mmCIF file of C-alpha atoms in Angstrom:
data_model
loop_
_atom_site.group_PDB
_atom_site.id
_atom_site.type_symbol
_atom_site.label_atom_id
_atom_site.label_comp_id
_atom_site.label_asym_id
_atom_site.label_seq_id
_atom_site.Cartn_x
_atom_site.Cartn_y
_atom_site.Cartn_z
ATOM 1 C CA GLY D 1 38.402 5.670 -52.354
ATOM 2 C CA ASP D 2 35.456 3.598 -51.196
ATOM 3 C CA SER D 3 32.239 4.337 -52.908
ATOM 4 C CA VAL D 4 28.666 3.700 -53.547
ATOM 5 C CA THR D 5 26.725 4.012 -56.207
ATOM 6 C CA GLN D 6 22.651 4.385 -55.868
ATOM 7 C CA MET D 7 20.180 4.389 -58.779
ATOM 8 C CA GLU D 8 19.020 7.981 -60.023
ATOM 9 C CA GLY D 9 15.618 8.549 -58.311
ATOM 10 C CA PRO D 10 13.178 9.107 -58.675
ATOM 11 C CA VAL D 11 11.564 6.132 -58.694
ATOM 12 C CA THR D 12 7.855 6.089 -58.889
ATOM 13 C CA LEU D 13 5.392 3.050 -58.599
ATOM 14 C CA SER D 14 1.902 2.365 -57.734
ATOM 15 C CA GLU D 15 1.120 0.194 -54.453
ATOM 16 C CA GLU D 16 1.361 -3.381 -54.268
ATOM 17 C CA ALA D 17 4.317 -2.608 -57.276
ATOM 18 C CA PHE D 18 7.281 -4.625 -56.754
ATOM 19 C CA LEU D 19 10.747 -2.450 -55.509
ATOM 20 C CA THR D 20 14.293 -2.506 -56.661
ATOM 21 C CA ILE D 21 16.269 -0.001 -55.980
ATOM 22 C CA ASN D 22 19.794 -0.610 -57.162
ATOM 23 C CA CYS D 23 22.934 0.011 -55.085
ATOM 24 C CA THR D 24 27.017 -0.764 -56.102
ATOM 25 C CA TYR D 25 29.761 0.028 -54.392
ATOM 26 C CA THR D 26 33.585 0.536 -53.848
ATOM 27 C CA ALA D 27 35.697 -0.757 -51.681
ATOM 28 C CA THR D 28 38.631 -2.589 -50.229
ATOM 29 C CA GLY D 29 38.391 -5.722 -48.247
ATOM 30 C CA TYR D 30 34.782 -6.712 -46.836
ATOM 31 C CA PRO D 31 32.873 -3.875 -46.232
ATOM 32 C CA SER D 32 29.119 -3.688 -44.181
ATOM 33 C CA LEU D 33 26.358 -2.766 -46.044
ATOM 34 C CA PHE D 34 23.582 -0.875 -44.768
ATOM 35 C CA TRP D 35 19.659 1.019 -46.474
ATOM 36 C CA TYR D 36 18.542 3.749 -44.544
ATOM 37 C CA VAL D 37 15.470 5.377 -44.774
ATOM 38 C CA GLN D 38 14.039 8.231 -44.436
ATOM 39 C CA TYR D 39 11.185 9.414 -43.726
ATOM 40 C CA PRO D 40 9.683 12.793 -44.544
ATOM 41 C CA GLY D 41 10.644 15.250 -41.811
ATOM 42 C CA GLU D 42 12.550 12.309 -39.635
ATOM 43 C CA GLY D 43 15.934 11.430 -39.514
ATOM 44 C CA LEU D 44 17.736 8.122 -41.500
ATOM 45 C CA GLN D 45 17.168 5.601 -40.083
ATOM 46 C CA LEU D 46 18.141 2.214 -40.264
ATOM 47 C CA LEU D 47 16.303 -0.387 -42.530
ATOM 48 C CA LEU D 48 18.244 -3.401 -42.898
ATOM 49 C CA LYS D 49 22.250 -4.645 -42.977
ATOM 50 C CA ALA D 50 24.870 -7.240 -44.020
ATOM 51 C CA THR D 51 27.958 -7.593 -42.595
ATOM 52 C CA LYS D 52 29.400 -10.318 -45.269
ATOM 53 C CA ALA D 53 28.774 -11.836 -48.633
ATOM 54 C CA ASP D 54 26.403 -13.766 -48.888
ATOM 55 C CA ASP D 55 24.246 -12.041 -45.696
ATOM 56 C CA LYS D 56 21.043 -11.342 -46.348
ATOM 57 C CA GLY D 57 19.316 -8.445 -44.427
ATOM 58 C CA SER D 58 16.081 -8.072 -44.489
ATOM 59 C CA ASN D 59 13.202 -5.926 -42.734
ATOM 60 C CA LYS D 60 9.670 -4.783 -43.332
ATOM 61 C CA GLY D 61 9.202 -6.926 -46.220
ATOM 62 C CA PHE D 62 12.581 -5.139 -47.598
ATOM 63 C CA GLU D 63 15.156 -7.732 -48.739
ATOM 64 C CA ALA D 64 19.055 -7.098 -49.968
ATOM 65 C CA THR D 65 21.598 -9.596 -49.859
ATOM 66 C CA TYR D 66 25.435 -8.613 -50.032
ATOM 67 C CA ARG D 67 26.659 -9.669 -53.492
ATOM 68 C CA LYS D 68 30.848 -9.584 -53.883
ATOM 69 C CA GLU D 69 30.881 -10.839 -56.723
ATOM 70 C CA THR D 70 29.271 -8.042 -58.652
ATOM 71 C CA THR D 71 30.118 -5.624 -55.694
ATOM 72 C CA SER D 72 26.557 -5.084 -55.106
ATOM 73 C CA PHE D 73 23.058 -5.023 -52.520
ATOM 74 C CA HIS D 74 19.825 -4.451 -54.681
ATOM 75 C CA LEU D 75 17.158 -3.680 -52.309
ATOM 76 C CA GLU D 76 13.178 -5.579 -52.766
ATOM 77 C CA LYS D 77 10.236 -5.273 -51.675
ATOM 78 C CA GLY D 78 8.051 -7.870 -53.168
ATOM 79 C CA SER D 79 4.543 -5.295 -52.288
ATOM 80 C CA VAL D 80 5.458 -1.893 -52.058
ATOM 81 C CA GLN D 81 2.433 0.326 -49.868
ATOM 82 C CA VAL D 82 2.029 4.499 -49.851
ATOM 83 C CA SER D 83 4.024 3.998 -46.362
ATOM 84 C CA ASP D 84 6.517 3.204 -47.985
ATOM 85 C CA SER D 85 7.013 6.779 -49.558
ATOM 86 C CA ALA D 86 10.458 8.186 -48.961
ATOM 87 C CA VAL D 87 13.936 8.350 -49.264
ATOM 88 C CA TYR D 88 16.404 5.072 -49.349
ATOM 89 C CA PHE D 89 20.387 5.487 -49.126
ATOM 90 C CA CYS D 90 22.633 2.277 -49.452
ATOM 91 C CA ALA D 91 26.114 3.345 -47.215
ATOM 92 C CA LEU D 92 29.334 1.454 -45.925
ATOM 93 C CA THR D 93 31.593 1.084 -43.945
ATOM 94 C CA HIS D 94 34.291 -1.165 -42.733
ATOM 95 C CA TYR D 95 33.422 -1.450 -38.322
ATOM 96 C CA GLY D 96 30.443 -4.414 -38.218
ATOM 97 C CA GLY D 97 28.537 -1.870 -36.648
ATOM 98 C CA SER D 98 27.240 1.052 -37.997
ATOM 99 C CA GLN D 99 29.851 3.695 -35.624
ATOM 100 C CA GLY D 100 32.369 3.964 -38.078
ATOM 101 C CA ASN D 101 32.335 6.304 -40.942
ATOM 102 C CA LEU D 102 29.416 5.187 -42.943
ATOM 103 C CA ILE D 103 29.613 6.154 -47.177
ATOM 104 C CA PHE D 104 26.438 6.760 -48.369
ATOM 105 C CA GLY D 105 24.834 7.225 -51.896
ATOM 106 C CA LYS D 106 22.738 9.959 -53.514
ATOM 107 C CA GLY D 107 19.424 8.661 -52.305
ATOM 108 C CA THR D 108 16.562 7.692 -54.184
ATOM 109 C CA LYS D 109 13.112 8.915 -53.329
ATOM 110 C CA LEU D 110 10.344 6.544 -54.171
ATOM 111 C CA SER D 111 7.020 7.977 -53.812
ATOM 112 C CA VAL D 112 3.921 4.904 -54.046
ATOM 113 C CA LYS D 113 0.985 6.056 -55.427
ATOM 114 C CA PRO D 114 -2.676 4.750 -54.318
ATOM 115 C CA GLY O 1 15.215 3.096 -30.588
ATOM 116 C CA ALA O 2 16.890 5.601 -29.927
ATOM 117 C CA VAL O 3 16.531 8.627 -30.388
ATOM 118 C CA VAL O 4 18.529 11.695 -31.173
ATOM 119 C CA SER O 5 17.168 15.654 -31.528
ATOM 120 C CA GLN O 6 18.511 18.377 -33.326
ATOM 121 C CA HIS O 7 17.651 21.640 -32.477
ATOM 122 C CA PRO O 8 17.100 24.368 -34.831
ATOM 123 C CA SER O 9 15.096 22.391 -37.264
ATOM 124 C CA TRP O 10 15.568 25.007 -39.775
ATOM 125 C CA VAL O 11 17.670 28.723 -39.417
ATOM 126 C CA ILE O 12 18.129 31.737 -42.116
ATOM 127 C CA CYS O 13 20.885 33.707 -40.357
ATOM 128 C CA LYS O 14 22.741 36.775 -41.953
ATOM 129 C CA SER O 15 26.291 36.626 -43.553
ATOM 130 C CA GLY O 16 28.938 36.719 -40.798
ATOM 131 C CA THR O 17 26.896 35.432 -38.126
ATOM 132 C CA SER O 18 27.646 32.681 -36.673
ATOM 133 C CA VAL O 19 24.819 29.781 -35.601
ATOM 134 C CA LYS O 20 25.163 27.088 -33.614
ATOM 135 C CA ILE O 21 22.821 24.006 -34.034
ATOM 136 C CA GLU O 22 23.065 21.335 -31.536
ATOM 137 C CA CYS O 23 22.210 17.013 -31.302
ATOM 138 C CA ARG O 24 20.967 15.109 -28.752
ATOM 139 C CA SER O 25 20.652 11.763 -28.034
ATOM 140 C CA LEU O 26 17.980 11.830 -25.177
ATOM 141 C CA ASP O 27 17.647 7.600 -24.444
ATOM 142 C CA PHE O 28 21.062 6.793 -24.671
ATOM 143 C CA GLN O 29 25.008 7.877 -23.669
ATOM 144 C CA ALA O 30 26.005 8.773 -26.929
ATOM 145 C CA THR O 31 29.971 8.184 -26.634
ATOM 146 C CA THR O 32 30.088 9.225 -30.518
ATOM 147 C CA MET O 33 28.944 11.954 -32.563
ATOM 148 C CA PHE O 34 28.609 13.024 -36.272
ATOM 149 C CA TRP O 35 28.365 15.258 -38.251
ATOM 150 C CA TYR O 36 27.123 15.066 -41.638
ATOM 151 C CA ARG O 37 26.375 17.828 -44.590
ATOM 152 C CA GLN O 38 23.923 17.362 -46.847
ATOM 153 C CA PHE O 39 23.123 19.226 -50.647
ATOM 154 C CA PRO O 40 20.341 19.032 -52.402
ATOM 155 C CA LYS O 41 20.345 15.354 -54.497
ATOM 156 C CA GLN O 42 23.648 14.677 -52.859
ATOM 157 C CA SER O 43 25.002 11.680 -50.157
ATOM 158 C CA LEU O 44 25.811 12.496 -47.328
ATOM 159 C CA MET O 45 30.002 13.654 -46.838
ATOM 160 C CA LEU O 46 30.855 13.994 -43.449
ATOM 161 C CA MET O 47 31.809 16.770 -41.387
ATOM 162 C CA ALA O 48 33.781 15.538 -37.748
ATOM 163 C CA THR O 49 33.812 13.226 -35.122
ATOM 164 C CA SER O 50 33.640 13.697 -32.058
ATOM 165 C CA ASN O 51 34.068 11.542 -29.201
ATOM 166 C CA GLU O 52 32.962 12.776 -25.614
ATOM 167 C CA GLY O 53 35.817 15.164 -23.840
ATOM 168 C CA SER O 54 38.033 14.872 -26.752
ATOM 169 C CA LYS O 55 38.675 17.013 -29.532
ATOM 170 C CA ALA O 56 36.917 15.782 -33.183
ATOM 171 C CA THR O 57 38.537 14.776 -36.118
ATOM 172 C CA TYR O 58 37.602 16.875 -38.310
ATOM 173 C CA GLU O 59 37.359 14.820 -42.368
ATOM 174 C CA GLN O 60 40.157 16.713 -45.318
ATOM 175 C CA GLY O 61 38.662 19.537 -46.443
ATOM 176 C CA VAL O 62 35.883 20.729 -43.375
ATOM 177 C CA GLU O 63 37.430 23.434 -41.729
ATOM 178 C CA LYS O 64 37.689 22.622 -37.937
ATOM 179 C CA ASP O 65 38.081 27.128 -37.533
ATOM 180 C CA LYS O 66 35.139 27.285 -39.141
ATOM 181 C CA PHE O 67 32.950 24.069 -38.575
ATOM 182 C CA LEU O 68 33.485 24.179 -34.309
ATOM 183 C CA ILE O 69 32.324 21.100 -32.734
ATOM 184 C CA ASN O 70 31.728 20.452 -29.194
ATOM 185 C CA HIS O 71 31.004 16.892 -27.410
ATOM 186 C CA ALA O 72 31.393 17.791 -24.105
ATOM 187 C CA SER O 73 28.726 15.790 -22.279
ATOM 188 C CA LEU O 74 27.076 11.648 -23.188
ATOM 189 C CA THR O 75 23.853 13.352 -24.867
ATOM 190 C CA LEU O 76 25.157 16.905 -26.423
ATOM 191 C CA SER O 77 27.267 17.739 -29.293
ATOM 192 C CA THR O 78 27.489 21.405 -30.546
ATOM 193 C CA LEU O 79 27.769 22.531 -34.281
ATOM 194 C CA THR O 80 28.899 26.302 -34.748
ATOM 195 C CA VAL O 81 29.007 27.735 -38.059
ATOM 196 C CA THR O 82 31.426 30.619 -37.567
ATOM 197 C CA SER O 83 30.507 33.659 -40.072
ATOM 198 C CA ALA O 84 28.841 31.611 -41.991
ATOM 199 C CA HIS O 85 28.720 32.562 -45.767
ATOM 200 C CA PRO O 86 25.929 32.241 -48.288
ATOM 201 C CA GLU O 87 28.098 28.723 -49.326
ATOM 202 C CA ASP O 88 26.700 27.468 -46.083
ATOM 203 C CA SER O 89 23.381 27.389 -46.759
ATOM 204 C CA SER O 90 22.947 23.116 -46.373
ATOM 205 C CA PHE O 91 21.193 19.727 -44.955
ATOM 206 C CA TYR O 92 23.538 19.685 -41.510
ATOM 207 C CA ILE O 93 22.629 16.151 -40.149
ATOM 208 C CA CYS O 94 24.011 14.690 -37.144
ATOM 209 C CA SER O 95 23.964 11.347 -35.732
ATOM 210 C CA ALA O 96 24.802 9.517 -32.331
ATOM 211 C CA GLY O 97 26.393 6.316 -31.752
ATOM 212 C CA GLY O 98 27.254 4.476 -28.101
ATOM 213 C CA GLY O 99 23.993 2.174 -27.521
ATOM 214 C CA ALA O 100 23.520 -1.385 -27.250
ATOM 215 C CA SER O 101 23.764 -1.975 -30.801
ATOM 216 C CA TYR O 102 26.714 0.287 -31.529
ATOM 217 C CA GLU O 103 24.580 1.902 -34.264
ATOM 218 C CA GLN O 104 24.434 4.845 -35.354
ATOM 219 C CA TYR O 105 21.237 7.155 -34.450
ATOM 220 C CA PHE O 106 20.264 9.741 -36.883
ATOM 221 C CA GLY O 107 18.794 13.173 -36.282
ATOM 222 C CA PRO O 108 16.224 14.859 -37.923
ATOM 223 C CA GLY O 109 18.173 17.397 -39.759
ATOM 224 C CA THR O 110 18.638 21.209 -39.637
ATOM 225 C CA ARG O 111 17.958 23.508 -42.670
ATOM 226 C CA LEU O 112 20.857 26.786 -43.181
ATOM 227 C CA THR O 113 19.681 29.476 -44.782
ATOM 228 C CA VAL O 114 22.518 31.612 -45.313
ATOM 229 C CA THR O 115 21.561 34.926 -46.425
#
């Protein structure tokens, strides 16, 4: 069945450091890919998405490119801030939006130190 | 953006009792609601999908008689854990879909501890 694999956390970075959180997937066909972020005490929020190969999703300085050849959707940010501290989830679905069944990775906790 | 609330945010109950968790979409009509369960350091696992006015569709391995889901209106779904046991202790998260963007919007989760 479909699955998502994320790098194990926690990840601890200093402010203004470069961030990469790896995400790879196993799925039939052409799923849509998502990154969700969960800030402490809050629900998951959609950070960015890509619905077809070579699409780049971007939001709040974060980017991820849908790589069909490597089945990857790595999350990157050039300069992290303390406010980026959160848990990040990679997910996929076979629906164009995310109203279908979302399959999540285990989440990666990011802590950014001032 | 769309807001989904859950109540309670945490609950402790004794083994054998039942617990009800509410999920509300505050500013949009949710035609579909999803219930997830999350164990520590694990991913969210979909338990069931419910559409307003119809029976929920449960994922394989989820006991529908134990986890009762009701989606009686376009803004409210409830999950009732019946005859709870310590192994039911977990973090339960709901999400709601149906807004104009066709996205799922997540509630903040409910921490259930069964003693």
